[in-house]
CSV table of C-alpha atoms in Angstrom, one decimal:
chain,number,residue,atom,x,y,z
A,1,THR,CA,-48.4,-249.1,110.8
A,2,PRO,CA,-50.2,-247.8,107.6
A,3,ARG,CA,-52.1,-244.9,109.3
A,4,SER,CA,-49.6,-244.6,111.3
A,5,MET,CA,-47.3,-244.3,108.2
A,6,SER,CA,-50.0,-242.2,106.3
A,7,ARG,CA,-50.4,-239.7,109.1
A,8,THR,CA,-46.4,-239.3,109.7
A,9,SER,CA,-46.0,-238.8,105.4
A,10,SER,CA,-48.8,-236.1,105.9
A,11,ALA,CA,-47.3,-234.5,107.9
A,12,THR,CA,-43.8,-234.5,106.3
A,13,LEU,CA,-45.6,-233.0,103.7
A,14,LEU,CA,-46.8,-230.2,105.5
A,15,VAL,CA,-44.1,-229.4,106.9
A,16,VAL,CA,-41.9,-229.5,103.4
A,17,ALA,CA,-45.2,-227.2,101.8
A,18,LEU,CA,-44.7,-224.9,104.8
A,19,LEU,CA,-40.6,-225.1,104.0
A,20,GLY,CA,-41.3,-224.0,100.8
A,21,THR,CA,-44.1,-221.9,101.0
A,22,ALA,CA,-40.9,-219.9,103.2
A,23,ALA,CA,-38.6,-220.2,101.2
A,24,GLY,CA,-39.9,-219.0,98.1
A,25,VAL,CA,-41.1,-215.6,100.3
A,26,CYS,CA,-37.2,-215.0,101.4
A,27,VAL,CA,-36.5,-215.5,97.0
A,28,GLY,CA,-39.1,-213.2,96.7
A,29,VAL,CA,-38.5,-210.7,99.0
A,30,VAL,CA,-34.8,-210.5,98.7
A,31,GLY,CA,-35.8,-210.7,94.6
A,32,ARG,CA,-32.7,-213.4,93.5
A,33,PRO,CA,-33.9,-216.3,92.8
A,34,SER,CA,-31.2,-219.4,92.4
A,35,THR,CA,-31.1,-220.6,88.7
A,36,GLY,CA,-33.8,-223.2,88.1
A,37,ALA,CA,-35.9,-222.4,92.0
A,38,ARG,CA,-39.7,-222.3,91.6
A,39,VAL,CA,-40.8,-219.5,93.8
A,40,GLY,CA,-43.8,-220.4,95.0
A,41,ILE,CA,-47.0,-218.7,95.9
A,42,GLY,CA,-45.4,-216.5,98.5
A,43,GLY,CA,-42.5,-215.8,96.4
A,44,ARG,CA,-44.5,-214.5,93.7
A,45,LEU,CA,-47.4,-212.4,96.4
A,46,ALA,CA,-43.1,-211.2,97.9
A,47,ALA,CA,-42.8,-210.0,94.9
A,48,ARG,CA,-45.5,-208.1,94.2
A,49,SER,CA,-44.9,-206.8,96.6
A,50,ALA,CA,-42.0,-206.2,96.2
A,51,LEU,CA,-41.9,-203.8,92.5
A,52,ARG,CA,-45.3,-202.2,94.6
A,53,MET,CA,-42.5,-201.3,97.3
A,54,SER,CA,-40.0,-199.6,94.2
A,55,SER,CA,-43.2,-197.5,93.1
A,56,PRO,CA,-43.5,-193.7,93.9
A,57,ALA,CA,-44.9,-194.3,96.9
A,58,GLN,CA,-41.6,-196.1,98.0
A,59,ALA,CA,-39.8,-192.9,97.1
A,60,VAL,CA,-41.6,-191.0,99.6
A,61,ARG,CA,-41.1,-193.4,102.4
A,62,ASN,CA,-37.4,-193.5,101.9
A,63,GLN,CA,-37.5,-190.1,101.6
A,64,LEU,CA,-39.3,-189.3,104.8
A,65,GLY,CA,-36.9,-192.1,106.6
A,66,ASP,CA,-33.6,-189.5,104.8
A,67,THR,CA,-35.9,-186.7,106.3
A,68,ALA,CA,-36.4,-188.5,110.2
A,69,ARG,CA,-32.6,-189.4,110.0
A,70,GLU,CA,-31.3,-186.0,109.1
A,71,ALA,CA,-34.1,-184.6,111.8
A,72,LEU,CA,-32.5,-187.0,114.5
A,73,ALA,CA,-28.4,-185.5,113.2
A,74,VAL,CA,-29.6,-182.3,113.6
A,75,ALA,CA,-30.7,-183.0,117.1
A,76,GLN,CA,-28.4,-184.7,118.7
A,77,GLY,CA,-25.8,-182.1,117.1
A,78,ALA,CA,-27.8,-179.9,119.0
A,79,VAL,CA,-27.4,-181.3,122.3
A,80,ARG,CA,-24.2,-182.2,122.3
A,81,ALA,CA,-23.6,-179.0,121.4
A,82,SER,CA,-25.8,-177.4,124.3
A,83,THR,CA,-23.9,-179.7,127.3
A,84,ALA,CA,-20.4,-179.8,126.4
A,85,THR,CA,-17.1,-178.6,128.0
A,86,LEU,CA,-15.9,-175.1,126.5
A,87,ASP,CA,-12.9,-177.3,124.7
A,88,GLY,CA,-15.9,-179.1,123.5
A,89,ALA,CA,-18.0,-176.6,122.4
A,90,GLN,CA,-14.7,-174.6,121.1
A,91,ALA,CA,-13.9,-178.2,119.2
A,92,MET,CA,-17.7,-178.3,117.2
A,93,VAL,CA,-17.7,-174.9,116.7
A,94,ARG,CA,-14.4,-176.1,114.3
A,95,GLU,CA,-15.7,-179.5,113.3
A,96,ALA,CA,-19.0,-177.4,111.9
A,97,GLN,CA,-17.1,-175.0,110.3
A,98,ALA,CA,-15.3,-177.7,108.5
A,99,ALA,CA,-18.6,-179.0,107.7
A,100,LEU,CA,-19.8,-175.5,106.1
A,101,ASP,CA,-16.7,-174.7,104.5
A,102,THR,CA,-16.2,-178.6,102.6
A,103,PRO,CA,-19.4,-179.9,102.7
A,104,SER,CA,-18.4,-182.9,100.0
A,105,LYS,CA,-16.1,-184.2,102.5
A,106,HIS,CA,-18.3,-184.1,105.9
A,107,GLY,CA,-21.9,-185.3,104.4
A,108,GLY,CA,-24.6,-183.9,106.5
A,109,SER,CA,-27.0,-180.5,105.8
A,110,THR,CA,-26.4,-177.6,106.2
A,111,VAL,CA,-28.9,-176.6,108.1
A,112,ARG,CA,-27.2,-179.1,110.8
A,113,TRP,CA,-24.2,-177.5,111.2
A,114,LEU,CA,-25.5,-174.3,110.8
A,115,LEU,CA,-27.4,-175.4,114.1
A,116,MET,CA,-24.4,-177.2,115.5
A,117,ARG,CA,-22.3,-173.8,115.2
A,118,ARG,CA,-25.0,-171.5,116.8
A,119,THR,CA,-25.4,-173.9,119.5
A,120,ALA,CA,-21.6,-174.8,120.3
A,121,LEU,CA,-20.8,-171.0,119.8
A,122,ALA,CA,-23.5,-170.4,122.4
A,123,ARG,CA,-22.9,-172.6,124.9
A,124,VAL,CA,-18.7,-171.1,124.5
A,125,LEU,CA,-20.6,-167.6,125.2
A,126,ALA,CA,-22.5,-169.5,128.7
A,127,PHE,CA,-18.6,-170.4,130.1
A,128,ASP,CA,-16.4,-167.3,128.7
A,129,GLN,CA,-17.3,-164.5,126.7
A,130,GLN,CA,-13.7,-163.3,125.7
A,131,ALA,CA,-14.3,-167.0,124.2
A,132,TYR,CA,-16.6,-166.3,122.5
A,133,LEU,CA,-15.1,-163.0,121.0
A,134,THR,CA,-12.1,-164.8,120.3
A,135,ALA,CA,-14.3,-168.4,118.2
A,136,VAL,CA,-16.4,-165.0,116.2
A,137,ALA,CA,-13.7,-163.3,115.9
A,138,GLU,CA,-11.3,-166.6,114.1
A,139,LEU,CA,-14.3,-167.5,111.7
A,140,GLY,CA,-14.7,-164.0,110.2
A,141,PRO,CA,-16.3,-162.7,107.3
A,142,ARG,CA,-17.5,-167.2,107.4
A,143,LEU,CA,-20.1,-165.9,109.5
A,144,PRO,CA,-22.4,-163.8,108.8
A,145,ARG,CA,-23.8,-161.2,111.4
A,146,ALA,CA,-27.7,-162.3,111.3
A,147,GLU,CA,-26.0,-166.1,112.3
A,148,LEU,CA,-24.4,-164.3,115.4
A,149,PRO,CA,-26.2,-165.7,118.8
A,150,ASN,CA,-25.2,-162.6,120.3
A,151,ARG,CA,-23.7,-159.3,118.8
A,152,GLN,CA,-22.9,-157.8,122.3
A,153,GLY,CA,-19.1,-156.8,121.7
A,154,VAL,CA,-19.2,-157.7,117.9
A,155,PRO,CA,-17.1,-154.9,116.3
A,156,ALA,CA,-19.7,-154.3,113.0
A,157,LEU,CA,-18.6,-151.3,111.2
A,158,THR,CA,-15.2,-150.7,112.6
A,159,ALA,CA,-12.7,-152.1,114.2
A,160,SER,CA,-13.8,-152.1,117.5
A,161,ALA,CA,-17.7,-152.7,119.1
A,162,ALA,CA,-17.0,-150.2,121.1
A,163,ALA,CA,-20.0,-146.1,120.3
A,164,THR,CA,-16.7,-144.1,118.3
A,165,ILE,CA,-16.5,-140.5,120.1
A,166,LEU,CA,-15.6,-137.1,117.8
A,167,PRO,CA,-13.1,-134.5,118.2
A,168,ASP,CA,-16.3,-132.4,119.5
A,169,GLY,CA,-16.7,-134.9,122.6
A,170,THR,CA,-20.4,-136.4,120.2
A,171,ILE,CA,-20.6,-139.6,119.5
A,172,GLN,CA,-20.8,-141.0,115.9
A,173,ASP,CA,-24.1,-140.9,114.0
A,174,CYS,CA,-25.2,-144.3,113.1
A,175,LEU,CA,-23.3,-145.3,109.5
A,176,LEU,CA,-26.5,-147.8,107.7
A,177,SER,CA,-28.9,-146.7,105.7
A,178,ASN,CA,-32.2,-145.5,106.7
A,179,VAL,CA,-34.8,-148.7,106.3
A,180,THR,CA,-37.7,-148.1,105.7
A,181,TYR,CA,-40.0,-150.6,107.0
A,182,ALA,CA,-43.4,-152.4,105.8
A,183,GLU,CA,-46.2,-151.9,108.2
A,184,SER,CA,-48.5,-154.6,109.0
A,185,PRO,CA,-52.7,-153.8,109.9
A,186,LEU,CA,-51.7,-154.8,113.4
A,187,ASP,CA,-49.0,-152.2,113.6
A,188,VAL,CA,-50.7,-149.2,112.4
A,189,LEU,CA,-53.7,-150.3,114.9
A,190,LEU,CA,-50.5,-150.7,117.7
A,191,LEU,CA,-49.5,-147.7,117.2
A,192,SER,CA,-52.4,-145.6,116.6
A,193,VAL,CA,-53.0,-146.8,120.2
A,194,PHE,CA,-49.8,-146.0,121.4
A,195,ARG,CA,-49.4,-142.5,120.1
A,196,LYS,CA,-53.2,-141.3,121.5
A,197,PHE,CA,-52.0,-142.9,124.6
A,198,VAL,CA,-48.5,-140.7,124.4
A,199,GLN,CA,-51.0,-137.5,124.0
A,200,ASP,CA,-52.5,-137.9,126.4
A,201,GLU,CA,-49.5,-138.2,128.7
A,202,THR,CA,-48.0,-135.3,127.6
A,203,GLY,CA,-50.9,-133.2,125.8
A,204,PHE,CA,-49.2,-132.4,123.1
A,205,LYS,CA,-50.6,-134.2,119.4
A,206,SER,CA,-47.9,-133.6,116.5
A,207,ASP,CA,-49.2,-133.1,113.1
A,208,LYS,CA,-46.7,-135.5,111.5
A,209,PRO,CA,-47.6,-138.7,110.9
A,210,THR,CA,-46.8,-142.2,112.0
A,211,MET,CA,-43.3,-142.5,113.8
A,212,ALA,CA,-41.9,-139.3,112.6
A,213,GLY,CA,-45.6,-137.9,115.1
A,214,LEU,CA,-44.2,-140.0,118.3
A,215,ALA,CA,-41.4,-139.2,117.6
A,216,GLU,CA,-41.8,-135.4,117.8
A,217,GLU,CA,-44.2,-136.0,120.1
A,218,GLY,CA,-41.6,-137.2,122.0
A,219,ARG,CA,-39.3,-134.7,121.8
A,220,THR,CA,-41.8,-132.1,122.4
A,221,TYR,CA,-42.6,-133.6,126.0
A,222,MET,CA,-39.2,-134.0,126.6
A,223,LEU,CA,-38.0,-129.9,126.5
A,224,ARG,CA,-40.4,-129.9,129.5
A,225,ALA,CA,-40.2,-132.7,131.7
A,226,SER,CA,-37.5,-133.7,133.9
A,227,GLU,CA,-36.0,-137.6,132.9
A,228,GLU,CA,-37.9,-139.2,136.0
A,229,GLU,CA,-41.2,-137.7,134.6
A,230,GLN,CA,-40.5,-138.9,130.6
A,231,GLN,CA,-39.7,-142.6,132.5
A,232,MET,CA,-42.9,-142.5,134.5
A,233,MET,CA,-44.7,-140.7,131.2
A,234,VAL,CA,-43.8,-143.9,129.3
A,235,ARG,CA,-44.2,-146.4,132.1
A,236,ASN,CA,-48.1,-145.1,132.3
A,237,VAL,CA,-48.4,-145.3,128.2
A,238,LEU,CA,-47.0,-149.2,129.1
A,239,ARG,CA,-49.0,-149.9,131.7
A,240,ARG,CA,-52.2,-148.9,129.6
A,241,LEU,CA,-51.5,-150.7,126.4
A,242,PHE,CA,-50.9,-154.4,128.2
A,243,THR,CA,-55.0,-153.2,129.8
A,244,PRO,CA,-55.4,-154.0,133.4
A,245,ALA,CA,-55.4,-157.7,132.9
A,246,GLY,CA,-51.6,-158.6,131.9
A,247,PRO,CA,-49.1,-157.8,134.4
A,248,PRO,CA,-51.3,-159.7,136.5
A,249,PHE,CA,-51.8,-162.5,134.3
A,250,TYR,CA,-47.8,-162.2,133.1
A,251,LYS,CA,-46.9,-161.7,137.0
A,252,ILE,CA,-48.9,-165.2,138.0
A,253,PHE,CA,-47.3,-168.1,134.1
A,254,MET,CA,-44.2,-166.5,133.8
A,255,SER,CA,-42.8,-164.8,136.6
A,256,GLY,CA,-44.6,-166.7,139.2
A,257,VAL,CA,-45.5,-164.5,142.1
A,258,PHE,CA,-49.0,-164.4,144.0
A,259,GLY,CA,-50.0,-161.9,146.1
A,260,GLU,CA,-47.1,-161.1,148.4
A,261,ARG,CA,-45.3,-164.2,147.2
A,262,LYS,CA,-42.7,-164.8,144.4
A,263,LEU,CA,-41.5,-167.8,143.5
A,264,GLY,CA,-40.1,-167.1,139.4
A,265,PRO,CA,-39.7,-165.9,137.8
A,266,TRP,CA,-40.8,-169.8,136.1
A,267,PHE,CA,-37.4,-170.9,133.3
A,268,TRP,CA,-39.5,-170.6,130.8
A,269,ALA,CA,-40.5,-166.7,131.3
A,270,PRO,CA,-36.9,-165.7,129.9
A,271,ALA,CA,-37.2,-167.3,126.5
A,272,LEU,CA,-41.0,-166.8,126.3
A,273,THR,CA,-40.8,-163.5,126.2
A,274,SER,CA,-38.1,-162.9,123.6
A,275,TRP,CA,-40.7,-165.4,121.4
A,276,VAL,CA,-43.5,-163.4,121.8
A,277,THR,CA,-42.1,-159.8,122.1
A,278,PRO,CA,-41.4,-159.2,118.5
A,279,LEU,CA,-44.6,-159.9,117.0
A,280,PHE,CA,-46.0,-157.2,119.7
A,281,PHE,CA,-42.5,-154.4,119.6
A,282,LYS,CA,-42.8,-154.8,115.9
A,283,PHE,CA,-44.9,-150.9,115.5
A,284,LEU,CA,-42.1,-149.6,117.7
A,285,VAL,CA,-39.1,-150.4,117.2
A,286,GLY,CA,-38.9,-153.1,114.3
A,287,PRO,CA,-38.3,-156.3,113.1
A,288,SER,CA,-36.3,-158.4,116.3
A,289,THR,CA,-35.1,-161.4,115.9
A,290,PRO,CA,-35.1,-164.1,119.3
A,291,ASN,CA,-31.0,-164.4,120.1
A,292,TYR,CA,-29.2,-165.5,123.3
A,293,ARG,CA,-28.0,-163.5,126.1
A,294,ALA,CA,-24.9,-161.8,126.9
A,295,ASP,CA,-24.3,-165.0,129.4
A,296,GLY,CA,-25.8,-167.4,127.0
A,297,GLN,CA,-28.7,-168.4,127.7
A,298,LEU,CA,-31.9,-168.1,125.7
A,299,GLY,CA,-34.3,-165.1,126.3
A,300,GLY,CA,-32.3,-162.6,124.4
A,301,LEU,CA,-34.4,-160.5,120.9
A,302,VAL,CA,-31.7,-158.4,118.8
A,303,VAL,CA,-33.7,-155.0,117.3
A,304,GLU,CA,-32.1,-155.4,114.0
A,305,LYS,CA,-31.9,-152.0,113.6
A,306,CYS,CA,-34.9,-149.3,116.2
A,307,ARG,CA,-37.1,-147.7,114.1
A,308,PHE,CA,-38.5,-145.7,117.0
A,309,LEU,CA,-33.8,-144.8,117.3
A,310,GLN,CA,-34.2,-144.0,113.8
A,311,GLU,CA,-37.0,-141.3,113.4
A,312,SER,CA,-35.7,-139.5,116.5
A,313,GLY,CA,-31.9,-139.9,116.4
A,314,CYS,CA,-31.7,-139.0,120.0
A,315,LYS,CA,-29.9,-140.9,122.7
A,316,GLY,CA,-31.6,-139.0,125.4
A,317,LEU,CA,-35.0,-140.1,123.5
A,318,CYS,CA,-34.0,-144.0,123.2
A,319,VAL,CA,-32.9,-143.3,127.2
A,320,HIS,CA,-35.3,-141.8,128.5
A,321,GLN,CA,-38.1,-142.6,126.1
A,322,CYS,CA,-37.2,-146.9,125.7
A,323,LYS,CA,-34.2,-148.0,127.8
A,324,LEU,CA,-35.2,-147.6,131.1
A,325,PRO,CA,-38.7,-147.0,131.6
A,326,ALA,CA,-38.8,-150.6,129.4
A,327,GLN,CA,-36.7,-152.2,132.3
A,328,GLN,CA,-38.4,-150.8,135.1
A,329,PHE,CA,-41.7,-151.5,133.9
A,330,PHE,CA,-40.7,-155.5,133.4
A,331,ALA,CA,-38.1,-155.3,136.7
A,332,GLU,CA,-41.7,-153.2,138.8
A,333,ASP,CA,-45.0,-154.2,136.9
A,334,LEU,CA,-44.2,-157.6,136.1
A,335,GLY,CA,-42.0,-158.8,137.9
A,336,LEU,CA,-39.1,-159.7,135.3
A,337,ALA,CA,-35.7,-158.3,134.9
A,338,LEU,CA,-35.2,-156.9,131.3
A,339,THR,CA,-31.6,-155.1,130.5
A,340,VAL,CA,-32.0,-152.8,127.3
A,341,GLN,CA,-28.4,-152.6,125.4
A,342,PRO,CA,-28.9,-150.5,122.5
A,343,ASN,CA,-25.7,-149.9,119.6
A,344,PHE,CA,-26.0,-146.5,118.2
A,345,GLU,CA,-23.1,-146.8,115.6
A,346,THR,CA,-25.8,-149.3,114.1
A,347,GLN,CA,-28.9,-148.8,115.7
A,348,GLU,CA,-29.2,-152.2,116.8
A,349,CYS,CA,-31.1,-153.2,119.8
A,350,GLN,CA,-30.7,-155.9,122.6
A,351,TRP,CA,-32.7,-156.8,124.9
A,352,SER,CA,-32.4,-159.9,127.8
A,353,PHE,CA,-35.2,-160.7,129.5
A,354,GLY,CA,-34.6,-162.1,132.9
A,355,GLU,CA,-30.7,-160.2,132.6
A,356,VAL,CA,-30.4,-157.7,135.8
A,357,PRO,CA,-29.2,-153.8,134.1
A,358,LEU,CA,-26.4,-152.3,135.0
A,359,PRO,CA,-27.1,-148.9,136.3
A,360,VAL,CA,-26.7,-146.0,133.8
A,361,GLU,CA,-22.9,-144.5,135.0
A,362,VAL,CA,-21.7,-148.1,134.4
A,363,ASP,CA,-23.7,-149.2,131.1
A,364,PRO,CA,-20.8,-149.3,128.5
A,365,SER,CA,-23.5,-149.4,126.1
A,366,LEU,CA,-24.4,-145.1,126.8
A,367,PRO,CA,-21.2,-143.2,126.1
A,368,ALA,CA,-21.5,-139.8,127.3
A,369,GLY,CA,-22.5,-137.2,125.3
A,370,CYS,CA,-25.3,-136.5,122.5
A,371,LEU,CA,-25.2,-138.6,118.9
A,372,THR,CA,-23.9,-135.9,116.6
A,373,GLY,CA,-26.5,-135.3,114.2
A,374,CYS,CA,-29.4,-135.2,116.9
A,375,PRO,CA,-32.3,-132.9,116.5
A,376,SER,CA,-33.1,-132.8,119.7
A,377,ARG,CA,-29.6,-130.9,120.8
A,378,LYS,CA,-30.6,-128.1,118.6
A,379,ALA,CA,-33.9,-128.2,120.1
A,380,LEU,CA,-32.9,-127.8,123.7
A,381,GLY,CA,-30.2,-125.2,123.3
A,382,GLU,CA,-33.2,-122.4,121.7
A,383,ALA,CA,-34.9,-123.9,124.9
A,384,LYS,CA,-32.2,-122.7,127.4
A,385,ALA,CA,-31.9,-120.0,124.9
A,386,TYR,CA,-34.9,-119.0,125.2
A,387,ASN,CA,-35.1,-119.2,128.9
A,388,ASN,CA,-32.7,-117.6,130.0
A,389,ALA,CA,-33.0,-114.3,127.5
A,390,PRO,CA,-34.3,-111.3,129.4
A,391,ASP,CA,-38.0,-111.1,128.3
A,392,SER,CA,-38.3,-114.3,129.2
A,393,GLN,CA,-37.6,-113.9,132.8
């Protein structure tokens, strides 16, 4: 009927209009209408939208998209490296280094390949330390020392990573120039408090400023105290520095100690401690950076050049007024194992939280003998000569 035909025609026109609008939108979005084609309202709106999208705002959106894709690629590379087999990790080290050597052929950001190389090397270290040292040696100067996941066993200034023993039986002094340390207000405050506690414990106050004064106070005490007394003195200082509230808090949230029950250490304790420590111990040891332990796990910390060792120049002070009391304090007062291993050649020092230390007698970081230029050696000799003199008996 005419009415039904009218309804059919109306419906047909409506469908055609909708299809035309849709086609116009599609043509507008694509931005390449065919010759002679008429762009409808939807097409014109889409065209305006496309123009707006080509503005600087769109450039920012594109850049953000590229950044997100690169961040995802960085994360995927790190995850792949951290879960790879030994052979897979070694292959990823080579892949990352090839990309760093010839970036134009591989694409991706430098950050992606640096992180992949570091994570893959740490994975190799977790499997086999000797394989790690071999991989590091193969990379040679292409891998700066500062980018090593772990520096233990990696030669720095000589062909060997072990300390150099001279003909007179002494240990070769550090071959690097002394560093001038920039002190923050927090460093000044903490060093002042630390020295005050040391003076209270030893009964002696040096007239020298800052770290020079601390080294003299430690050396003076060493001349009249046993090794055990020196270690206990430093532990008492650390207890006061942490305040009475510090150890119980740490034991609960890091070491998992609740009264007589020990459920930890929690898995996050070594890594989190290594991240927080540089801020609060910088006044004593200088700048440090979190790294991997010798077992390839997080929880390591490398001191770039120990401030206390540089100032004191004394292996005895390093061992009995830093290394051993720090290990004892963390294990017995905080409930977390700690291994401290100094490198006398570079004055670097590796702190490994969560790693049980070796006995002093078999610790490879502690060779027998004094440092060649140790000021304490002369002072000890003079003290012994005085004590053995007839007038002092």
